[in-house]
Coordinates of C-alpha atoms in Angstrom, one line a residue:
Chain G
X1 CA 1.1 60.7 -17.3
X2 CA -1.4 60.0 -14.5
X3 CA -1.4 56.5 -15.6
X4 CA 2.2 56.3 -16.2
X5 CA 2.0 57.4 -12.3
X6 CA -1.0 55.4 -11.3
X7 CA 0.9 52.3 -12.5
X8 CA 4.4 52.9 -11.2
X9 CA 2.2 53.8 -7.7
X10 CA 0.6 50.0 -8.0
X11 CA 4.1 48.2 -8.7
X12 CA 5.5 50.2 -5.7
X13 CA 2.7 48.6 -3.3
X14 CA 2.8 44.9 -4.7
X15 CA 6.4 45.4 -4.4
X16 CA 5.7 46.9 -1.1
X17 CA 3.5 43.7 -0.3
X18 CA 6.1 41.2 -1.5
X19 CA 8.7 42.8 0.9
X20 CA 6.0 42.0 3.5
X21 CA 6.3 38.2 2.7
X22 CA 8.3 35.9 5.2
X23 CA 9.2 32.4 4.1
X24 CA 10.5 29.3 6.3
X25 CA 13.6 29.3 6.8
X26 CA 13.9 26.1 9.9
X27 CA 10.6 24.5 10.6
X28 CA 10.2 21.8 13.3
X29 CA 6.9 19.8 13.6
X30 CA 6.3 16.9 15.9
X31 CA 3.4 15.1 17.6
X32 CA 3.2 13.4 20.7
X33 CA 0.6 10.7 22.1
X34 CA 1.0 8.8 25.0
X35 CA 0.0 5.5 25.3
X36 CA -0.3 2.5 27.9
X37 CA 2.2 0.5 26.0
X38 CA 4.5 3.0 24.4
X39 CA 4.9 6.4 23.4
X40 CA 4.8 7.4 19.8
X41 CA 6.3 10.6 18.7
X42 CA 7.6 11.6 15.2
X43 CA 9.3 14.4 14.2
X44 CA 9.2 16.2 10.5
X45 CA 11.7 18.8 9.6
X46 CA 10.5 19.1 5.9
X47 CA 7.6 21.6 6.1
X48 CA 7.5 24.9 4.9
X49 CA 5.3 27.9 5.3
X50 CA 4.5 31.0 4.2
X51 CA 3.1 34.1 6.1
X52 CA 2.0 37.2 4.7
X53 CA 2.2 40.0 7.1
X54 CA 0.2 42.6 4.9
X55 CA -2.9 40.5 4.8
X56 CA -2.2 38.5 8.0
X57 CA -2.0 35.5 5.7
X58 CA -0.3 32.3 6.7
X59 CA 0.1 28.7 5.1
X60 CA 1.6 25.6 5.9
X61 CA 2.4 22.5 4.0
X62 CA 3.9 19.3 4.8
X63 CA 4.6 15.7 3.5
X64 CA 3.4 13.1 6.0
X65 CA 6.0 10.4 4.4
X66 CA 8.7 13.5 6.2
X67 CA 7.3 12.4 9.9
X68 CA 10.6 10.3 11.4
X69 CA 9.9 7.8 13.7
X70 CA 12.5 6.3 15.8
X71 CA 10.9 2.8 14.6
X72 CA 11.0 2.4 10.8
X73 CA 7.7 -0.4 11.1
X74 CA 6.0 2.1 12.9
X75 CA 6.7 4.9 10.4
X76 CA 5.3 2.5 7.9
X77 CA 2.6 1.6 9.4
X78 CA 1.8 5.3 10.3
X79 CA 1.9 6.1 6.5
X80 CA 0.5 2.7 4.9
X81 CA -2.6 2.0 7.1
X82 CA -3.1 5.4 8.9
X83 CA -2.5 8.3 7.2
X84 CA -2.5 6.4 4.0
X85 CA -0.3 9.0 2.7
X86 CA -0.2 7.3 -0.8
X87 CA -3.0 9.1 -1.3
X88 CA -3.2 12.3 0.9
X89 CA 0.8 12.9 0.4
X90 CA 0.1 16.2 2.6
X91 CA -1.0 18.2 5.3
X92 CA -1.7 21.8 5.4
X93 CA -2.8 24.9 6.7
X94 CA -4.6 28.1 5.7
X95 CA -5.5 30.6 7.6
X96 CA -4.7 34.1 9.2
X97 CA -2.9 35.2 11.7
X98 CA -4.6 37.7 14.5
X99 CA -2.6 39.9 17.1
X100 CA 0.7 40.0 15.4
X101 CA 2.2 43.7 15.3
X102 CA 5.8 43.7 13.7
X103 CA 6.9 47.1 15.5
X104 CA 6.5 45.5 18.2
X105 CA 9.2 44.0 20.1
X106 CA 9.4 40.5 22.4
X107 CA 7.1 37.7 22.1
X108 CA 3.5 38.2 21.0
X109 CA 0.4 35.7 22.0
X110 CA -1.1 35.1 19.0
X111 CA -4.2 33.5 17.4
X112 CA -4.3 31.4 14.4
X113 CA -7.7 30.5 12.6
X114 CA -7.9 28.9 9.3
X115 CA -8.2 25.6 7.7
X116 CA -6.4 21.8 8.7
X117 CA -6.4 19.6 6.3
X118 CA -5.0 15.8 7.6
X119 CA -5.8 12.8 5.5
X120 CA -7.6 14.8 2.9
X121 CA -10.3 16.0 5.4
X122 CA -10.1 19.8 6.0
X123 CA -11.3 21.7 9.7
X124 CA -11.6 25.3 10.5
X125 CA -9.5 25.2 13.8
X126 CA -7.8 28.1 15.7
X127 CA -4.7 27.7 17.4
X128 CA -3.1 29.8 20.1
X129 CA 0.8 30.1 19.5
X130 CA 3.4 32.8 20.0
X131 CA 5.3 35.1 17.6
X132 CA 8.4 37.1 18.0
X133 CA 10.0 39.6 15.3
X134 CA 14.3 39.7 16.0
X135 CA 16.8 41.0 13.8
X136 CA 14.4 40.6 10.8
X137 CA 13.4 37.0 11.4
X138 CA 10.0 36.1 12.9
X139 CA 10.3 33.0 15.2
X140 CA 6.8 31.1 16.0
X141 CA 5.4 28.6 18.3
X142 CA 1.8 27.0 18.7
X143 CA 0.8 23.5 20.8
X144 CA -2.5 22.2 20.3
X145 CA -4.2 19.0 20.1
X146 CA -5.4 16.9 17.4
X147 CA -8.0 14.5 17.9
X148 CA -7.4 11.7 14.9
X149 CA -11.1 10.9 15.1
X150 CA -11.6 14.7 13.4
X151 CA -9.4 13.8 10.3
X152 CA -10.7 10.0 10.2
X153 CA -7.6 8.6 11.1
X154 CA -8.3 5.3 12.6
X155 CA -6.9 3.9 15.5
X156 CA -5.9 0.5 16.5
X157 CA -7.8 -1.5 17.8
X158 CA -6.6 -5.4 18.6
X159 CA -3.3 -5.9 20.3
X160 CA -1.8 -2.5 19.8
X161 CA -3.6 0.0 21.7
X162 CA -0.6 2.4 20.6
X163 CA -2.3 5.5 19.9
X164 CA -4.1 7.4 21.8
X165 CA -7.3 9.6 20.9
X166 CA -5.3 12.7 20.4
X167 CA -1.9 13.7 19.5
X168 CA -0.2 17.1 20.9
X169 CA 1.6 18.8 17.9
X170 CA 4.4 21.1 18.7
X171 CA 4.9 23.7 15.9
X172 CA 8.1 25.5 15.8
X173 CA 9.3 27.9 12.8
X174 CA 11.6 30.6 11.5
X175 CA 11.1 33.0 9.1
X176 CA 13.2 35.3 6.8
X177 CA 11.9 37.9 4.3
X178 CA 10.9 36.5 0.7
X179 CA 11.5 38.0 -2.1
X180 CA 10.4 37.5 -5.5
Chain S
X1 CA -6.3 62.7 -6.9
X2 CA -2.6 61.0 -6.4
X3 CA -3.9 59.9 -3.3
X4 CA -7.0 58.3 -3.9
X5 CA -5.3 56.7 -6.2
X6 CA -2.5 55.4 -3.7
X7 CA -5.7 54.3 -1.6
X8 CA -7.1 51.9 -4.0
X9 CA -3.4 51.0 -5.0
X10 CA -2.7 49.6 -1.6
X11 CA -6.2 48.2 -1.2
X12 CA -5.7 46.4 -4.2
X13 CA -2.2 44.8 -2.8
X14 CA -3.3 43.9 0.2
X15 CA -6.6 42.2 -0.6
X16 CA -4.6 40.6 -3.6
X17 CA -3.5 37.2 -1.8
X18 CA -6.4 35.4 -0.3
X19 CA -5.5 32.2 2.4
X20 CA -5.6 30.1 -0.6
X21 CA -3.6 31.5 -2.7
X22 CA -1.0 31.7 -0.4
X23 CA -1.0 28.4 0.1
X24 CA -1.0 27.8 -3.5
X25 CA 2.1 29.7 -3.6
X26 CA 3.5 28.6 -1.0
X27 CA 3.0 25.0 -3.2
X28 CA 4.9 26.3 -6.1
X29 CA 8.2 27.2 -4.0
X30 CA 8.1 23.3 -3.1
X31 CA 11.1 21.4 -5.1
X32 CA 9.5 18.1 -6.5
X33 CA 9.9 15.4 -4.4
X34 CA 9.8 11.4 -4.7
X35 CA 7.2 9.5 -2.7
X36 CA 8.1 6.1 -2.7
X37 CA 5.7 3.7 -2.3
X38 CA 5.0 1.9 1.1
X39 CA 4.8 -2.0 1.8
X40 CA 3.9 -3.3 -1.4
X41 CA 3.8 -6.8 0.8
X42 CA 3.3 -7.2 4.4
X43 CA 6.3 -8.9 4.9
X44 CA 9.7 -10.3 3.7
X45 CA 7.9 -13.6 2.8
X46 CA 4.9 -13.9 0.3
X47 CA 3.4 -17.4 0.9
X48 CA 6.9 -19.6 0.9
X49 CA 8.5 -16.8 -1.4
X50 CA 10.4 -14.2 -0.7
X51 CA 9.2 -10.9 -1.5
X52 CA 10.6 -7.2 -2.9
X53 CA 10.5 -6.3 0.6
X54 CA 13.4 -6.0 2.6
X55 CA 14.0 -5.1 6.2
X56 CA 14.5 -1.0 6.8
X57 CA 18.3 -0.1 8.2
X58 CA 19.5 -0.9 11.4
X59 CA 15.9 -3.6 11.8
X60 CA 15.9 -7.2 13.1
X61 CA 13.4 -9.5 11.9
X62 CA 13.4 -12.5 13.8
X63 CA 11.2 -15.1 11.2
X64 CA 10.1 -18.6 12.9
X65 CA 8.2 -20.7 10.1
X66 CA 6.3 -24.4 10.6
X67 CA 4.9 -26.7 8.0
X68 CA 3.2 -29.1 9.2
X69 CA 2.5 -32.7 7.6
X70 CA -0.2 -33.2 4.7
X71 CA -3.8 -32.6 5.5
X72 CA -5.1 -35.6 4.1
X73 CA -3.0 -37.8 6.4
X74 CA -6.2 -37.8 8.4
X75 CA -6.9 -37.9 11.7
X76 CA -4.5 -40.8 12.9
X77 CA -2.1 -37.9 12.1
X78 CA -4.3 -35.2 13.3
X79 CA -4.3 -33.6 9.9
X80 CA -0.6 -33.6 9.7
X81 CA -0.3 -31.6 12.8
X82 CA 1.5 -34.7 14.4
X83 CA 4.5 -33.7 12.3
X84 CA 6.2 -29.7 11.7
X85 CA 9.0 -28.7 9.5
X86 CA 10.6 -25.8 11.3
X87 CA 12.6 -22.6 9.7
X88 CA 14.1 -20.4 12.3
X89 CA 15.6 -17.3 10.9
X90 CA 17.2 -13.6 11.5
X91 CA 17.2 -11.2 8.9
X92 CA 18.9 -8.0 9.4
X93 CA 18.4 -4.4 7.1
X94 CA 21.8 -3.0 6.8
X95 CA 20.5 -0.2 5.0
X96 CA 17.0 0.4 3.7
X97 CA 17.9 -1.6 0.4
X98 CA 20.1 -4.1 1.5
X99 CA 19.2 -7.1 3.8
X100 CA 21.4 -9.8 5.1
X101 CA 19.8 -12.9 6.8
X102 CA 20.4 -16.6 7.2
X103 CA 18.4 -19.5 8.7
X104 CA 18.1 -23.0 9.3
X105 CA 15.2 -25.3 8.1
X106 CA 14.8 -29.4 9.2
X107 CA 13.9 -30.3 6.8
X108 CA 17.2 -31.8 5.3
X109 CA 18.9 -29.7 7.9
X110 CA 19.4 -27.0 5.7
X111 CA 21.7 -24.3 6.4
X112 CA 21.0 -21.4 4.7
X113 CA 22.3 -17.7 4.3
X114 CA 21.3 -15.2 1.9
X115 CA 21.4 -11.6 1.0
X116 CA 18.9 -9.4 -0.8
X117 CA 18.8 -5.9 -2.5
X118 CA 16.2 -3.9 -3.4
X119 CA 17.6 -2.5 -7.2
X120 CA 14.4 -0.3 -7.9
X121 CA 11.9 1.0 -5.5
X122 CA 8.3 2.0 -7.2
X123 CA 7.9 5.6 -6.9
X124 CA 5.6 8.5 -8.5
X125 CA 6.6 12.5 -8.1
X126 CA 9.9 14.0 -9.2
X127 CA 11.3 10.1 -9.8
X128 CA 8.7 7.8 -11.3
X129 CA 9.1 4.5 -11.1
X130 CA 6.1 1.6 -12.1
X131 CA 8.0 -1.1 -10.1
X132 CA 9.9 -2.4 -7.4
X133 CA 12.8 -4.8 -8.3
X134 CA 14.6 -7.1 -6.1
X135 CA 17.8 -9.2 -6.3
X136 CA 17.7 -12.1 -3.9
X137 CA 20.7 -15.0 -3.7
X138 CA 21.3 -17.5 -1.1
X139 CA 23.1 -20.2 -0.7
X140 CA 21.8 -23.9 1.1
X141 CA 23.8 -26.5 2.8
X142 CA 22.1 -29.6 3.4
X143 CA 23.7 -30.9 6.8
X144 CA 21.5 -34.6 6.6
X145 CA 21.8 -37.4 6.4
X146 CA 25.5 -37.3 7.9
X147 CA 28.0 -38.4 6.0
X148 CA 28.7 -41.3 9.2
X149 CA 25.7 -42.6 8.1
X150 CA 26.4 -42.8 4.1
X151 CA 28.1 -45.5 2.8
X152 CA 30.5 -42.9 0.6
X153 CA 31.2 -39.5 2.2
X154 CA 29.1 -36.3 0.5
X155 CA 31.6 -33.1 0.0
X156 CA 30.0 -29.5 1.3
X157 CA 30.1 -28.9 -2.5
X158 CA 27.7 -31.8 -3.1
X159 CA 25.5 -30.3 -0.2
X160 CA 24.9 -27.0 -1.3
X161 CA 23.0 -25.3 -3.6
X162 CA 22.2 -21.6 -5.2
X163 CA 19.3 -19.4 -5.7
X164 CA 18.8 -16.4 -7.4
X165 CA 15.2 -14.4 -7.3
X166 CA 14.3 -11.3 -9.7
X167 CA 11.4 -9.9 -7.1
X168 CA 9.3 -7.7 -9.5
X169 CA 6.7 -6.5 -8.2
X170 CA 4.1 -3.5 -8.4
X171 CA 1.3 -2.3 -5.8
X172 CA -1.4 -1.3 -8.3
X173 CA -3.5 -0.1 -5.4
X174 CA -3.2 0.3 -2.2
X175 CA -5.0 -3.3 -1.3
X176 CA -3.8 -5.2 -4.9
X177 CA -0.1 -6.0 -5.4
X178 CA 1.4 -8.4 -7.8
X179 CA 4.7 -10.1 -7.7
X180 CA 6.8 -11.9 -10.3
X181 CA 9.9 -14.3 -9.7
X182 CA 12.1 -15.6 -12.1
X183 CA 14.5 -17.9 -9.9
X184 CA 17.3 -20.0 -10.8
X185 CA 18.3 -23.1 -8.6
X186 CA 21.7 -24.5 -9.1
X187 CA 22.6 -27.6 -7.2
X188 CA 26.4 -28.7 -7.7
X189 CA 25.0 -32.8 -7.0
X190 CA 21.6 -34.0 -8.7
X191 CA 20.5 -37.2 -10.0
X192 CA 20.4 -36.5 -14.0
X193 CA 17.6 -38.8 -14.7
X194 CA 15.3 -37.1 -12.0
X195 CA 16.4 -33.2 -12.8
X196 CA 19.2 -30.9 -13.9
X197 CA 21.9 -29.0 -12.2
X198 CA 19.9 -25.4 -13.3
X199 CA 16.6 -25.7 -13.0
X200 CA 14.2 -22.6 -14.1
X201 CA 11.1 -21.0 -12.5
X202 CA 8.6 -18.7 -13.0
X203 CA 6.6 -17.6 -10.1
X204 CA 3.8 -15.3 -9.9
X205 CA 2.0 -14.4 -6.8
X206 CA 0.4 -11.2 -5.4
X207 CA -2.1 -10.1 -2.3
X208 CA -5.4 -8.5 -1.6
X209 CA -6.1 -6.4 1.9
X210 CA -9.2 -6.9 2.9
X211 CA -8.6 -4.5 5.5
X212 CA -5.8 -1.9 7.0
X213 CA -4.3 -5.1 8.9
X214 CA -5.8 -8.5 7.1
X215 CA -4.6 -9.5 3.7
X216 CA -4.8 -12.7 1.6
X217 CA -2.0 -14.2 -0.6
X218 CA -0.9 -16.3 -3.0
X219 CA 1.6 -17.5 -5.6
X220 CA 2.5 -20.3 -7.7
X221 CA 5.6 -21.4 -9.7
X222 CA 5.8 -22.8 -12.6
X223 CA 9.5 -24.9 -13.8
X224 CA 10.6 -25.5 -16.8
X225 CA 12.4 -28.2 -18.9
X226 CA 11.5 -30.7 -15.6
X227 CA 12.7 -33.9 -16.7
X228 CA 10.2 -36.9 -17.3
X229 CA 10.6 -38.6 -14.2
X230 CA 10.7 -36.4 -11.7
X231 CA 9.0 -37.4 -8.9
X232 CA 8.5 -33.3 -7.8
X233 CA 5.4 -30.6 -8.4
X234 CA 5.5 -27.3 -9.0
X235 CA 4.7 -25.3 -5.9
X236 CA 1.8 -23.4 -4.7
X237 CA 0.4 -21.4 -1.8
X238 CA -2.4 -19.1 -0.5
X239 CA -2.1 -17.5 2.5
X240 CA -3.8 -14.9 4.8
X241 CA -1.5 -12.6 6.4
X242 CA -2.6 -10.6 9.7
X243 CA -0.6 -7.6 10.8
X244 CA -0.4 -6.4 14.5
X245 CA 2.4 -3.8 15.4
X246 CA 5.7 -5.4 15.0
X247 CA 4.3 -9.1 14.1
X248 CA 2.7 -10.2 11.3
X249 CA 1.2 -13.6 11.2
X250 CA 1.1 -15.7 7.7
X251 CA -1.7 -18.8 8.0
X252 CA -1.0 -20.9 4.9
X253 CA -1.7 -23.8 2.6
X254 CA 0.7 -25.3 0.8
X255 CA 1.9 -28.7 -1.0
X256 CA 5.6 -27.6 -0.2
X257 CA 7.0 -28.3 3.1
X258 CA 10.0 -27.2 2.6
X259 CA 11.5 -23.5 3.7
X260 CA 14.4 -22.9 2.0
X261 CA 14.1 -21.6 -1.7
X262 CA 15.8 -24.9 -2.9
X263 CA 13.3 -27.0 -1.4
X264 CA 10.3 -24.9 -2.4
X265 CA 11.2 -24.7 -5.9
X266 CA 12.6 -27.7 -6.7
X267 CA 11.3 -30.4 -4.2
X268 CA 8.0 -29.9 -3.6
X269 CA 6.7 -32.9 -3.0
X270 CA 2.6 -32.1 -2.9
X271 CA 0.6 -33.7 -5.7
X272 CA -2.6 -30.8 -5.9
X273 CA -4.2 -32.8 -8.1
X274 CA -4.5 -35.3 -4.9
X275 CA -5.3 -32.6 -2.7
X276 CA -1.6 -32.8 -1.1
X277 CA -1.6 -29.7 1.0
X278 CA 0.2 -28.9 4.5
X279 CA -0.9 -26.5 6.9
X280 CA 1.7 -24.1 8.0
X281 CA 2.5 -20.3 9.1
X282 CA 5.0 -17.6 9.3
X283 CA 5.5 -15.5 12.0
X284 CA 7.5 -12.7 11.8
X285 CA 8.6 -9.7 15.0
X286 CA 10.5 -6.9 14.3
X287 CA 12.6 -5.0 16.4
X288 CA 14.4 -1.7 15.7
X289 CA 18.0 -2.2 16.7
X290 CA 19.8 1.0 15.5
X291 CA 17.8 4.5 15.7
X292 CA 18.4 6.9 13.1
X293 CA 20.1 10.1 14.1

């Protein structure tokens, strides 16, 4: 009987857990470096994450290839010589999330440390962004900077002075519940 | 009791899912996508051949192309520098796969306009796929000599000639690619005892990077059933190709000096065996025309 109880106790809580789960729903991820001779930005619209409010866990994944570029040769170029995303298809994140409160209403400065992995080299970083819990969606923000010398991302060096030594990434998703 | 054991029930769920694991299941909700590989060649244009690439939608490639005369010419003709056989030439990607183009090469004054689409596209994940294929035709006018200057009149069909390419090609790594082109020229007017209206090729070519922007080429075609006295060689090329934003430069040696696929295949008039080579280069610019939105 007690384990009977003891069990149905431990299903409620994962159960409980799961319920606590919130899975991209929009996600918007872009970068931003300007340059003498042009700006390059690219946009990817593809990544998903997952965050955990129980254990403050969050995650992010993305496919580089899913960066847009106005110019096709660039976007190319970008993958093929750069981010050589043949062989580091993604990007991700792991971390946690500090000073989120769900109760709580309006937007929330928060504090994201964890692990960046770009072109298969992985940084502990932390990342001030914003979070914001309305009618059972989370909505969250960050900017930082990425400096492609971190990740071993090479720049250019003759003729194309293109990119610059760090990129601004603008984060931008929405969450729903998950269930499963 | 019931609540200690509520305690290390909720302990248990909350500590359950490390960073890691979320991210692992975060993973397994991703549907399994395609990634399909990325310039298996530099550019449109291998050596003198054309390659499995095509031009991505709504892109302009603007490709101006010299030969210049044989090397062993010597210095009286500066290495054959004294003389260039020009190609000037716009290719345009209607959609990623599909590329439309045309150009116009002195040598013979050759008109030429092709099309080109890309039938397979090499790609690993959900879709795997060990090669890309290509389907290339164009058609050549030659607009010289004039017909005021023949003693009987040619007809445009006796000017022109076909091509079709099969472009198979894989990139085995991401420096090493290889390439392989059955063609087919068909010329409506030939001399019979020199060579025949269809004339078979086999080309093989392929490229090594040496690094993110510098790679070298090179092909070679081999014809078939060439009649006895023709006074043409098979045709052959290396090349090194250097890549800088929207231009990519091709240096090459090659015993064909012509730039239309008719020319290269059939008429190349280089003997290697006494070192018959011209200097020559491609260069290509891209522009994007049409944004995606």
């Amino acid at each position: 009987m007690r384990l009977i109880l003891s069990m149905l106790l431990l299903g409620g809580c994962v159960l409980s857990a799961a319920a606590q789960k919130y899975i991209s729903e929009k996600s918007f991820v872009s970068f931003f470096s300007d340059a003498s001779i042009e700006d390059i930005k690219a946009e990817n619209t593809k990544s998903t994450s997952l965050l955990d409010l129980a254990s403050q866990d969050i995650a992010f994944s993305m496919l580089i290839a899913e960066f847009k570029f106005d110019k096709k040769l660039m976007q190319q170029h970008f993958n093929e010589k750069y981010l050589e995303s043949e062989k580091y298809p993604k990007s991700t994140f792991a971390g946690k999330v500090f000073g989120f409160s769900a109760g709580a209403t309006g937007q929330q400065n928060v504090t994201v440390k964890g692990k960046l992995t770009i072109h298969g080299v992985a940084r502990e970083v932390e990342v001030p962004g914003t979070m914001q819990m309305a009618n059972g969606q989370i909505m969250a923000d960050a900017k930082f900077s990425v400096k492609l010398e971190d990740y071993n991302v090479p720049r250019p060096q003759i003729l194309w002075k293109n990119i610059a030594e760090q990129v601004e990434v603008t984060v931008s998703f929405t969450y729903k519940p998950y269930e499963k | 009791m019931k609540n200690s054991i509520l305690f290390v029930a909720l302990f248990l769920s909350l500590s359950a899912a490390a960073q890691d694991d979320l991210l692992q299941q975060l993973e397994a909700t991703a549907e399994p996508s395609t990634q399909y590989m990325m310039q298996t060649f530099k550019s449109t244009r291998l050596v003198n051949s054309q390659t499995v690439e095509s031009k991505s939608q709504g892109e302009l490639e603007f490709i101006f192309a010299h030969r210049f005369g044989l090397i062993n010419d010597g210095l009286y003709e500066l290495f054959g520098l004294d003389q260039a056989f020009v190609r000037l030439g716009l290719e345009y990607g209607v959609t990623d796969r599909l590329g439309v183009g045309f150009g116009r090469n002195s040598v013979d004054k050759t008109m030429d306009v092709y099309g080109r689409y890309k039938l397979l596209r090499q790609s690993t994940g959900a879709k795997h796929m060990p090669i890309t294929l290509t389907a290339f035709v164009n058609m050549a006018v030659e607009t010289a000599p004039r017909n005021s200057d023949l003693p009987e009149p040619l007809s445009f069909e006796d000017r022109t000639s076909y091509t079709a390419l099969a472009l198979i090609a894989r990139k085995f790594t991401d420096r090493f690619s290889l390439q392989l082109m059955p063609t087919l020229v068909h010329k409506n007017t030939v001399d019979r005892t020199l060579e025949n209206n269809d004339q078979w090729a086999l080309g093989a070519g392929g490229r090594y990077k040496v690094s993110r922007s510098i790679a070298l080429t090179s092909e070679y075609y081999y014809r078939f059933d060439v009649p006895a006295e023709s006074p043409y060689y098979n045709a052959f090329g290396v090349g090194v190709d250097i890549e800088t934003g929207g231009h990519v430069f091709q240096l090459v040696l090659t015993n064909a000096r012509g730039l239309t696929e008719r020319a290269i295949f059939t008429e190349t008039t280089g003997n290697l065996a006494d070192g018959d080579l011209h200097f020559g280069f491609n260069v290509t610019r891209t522009f994007q025309l049409k944004k995606e939105k």
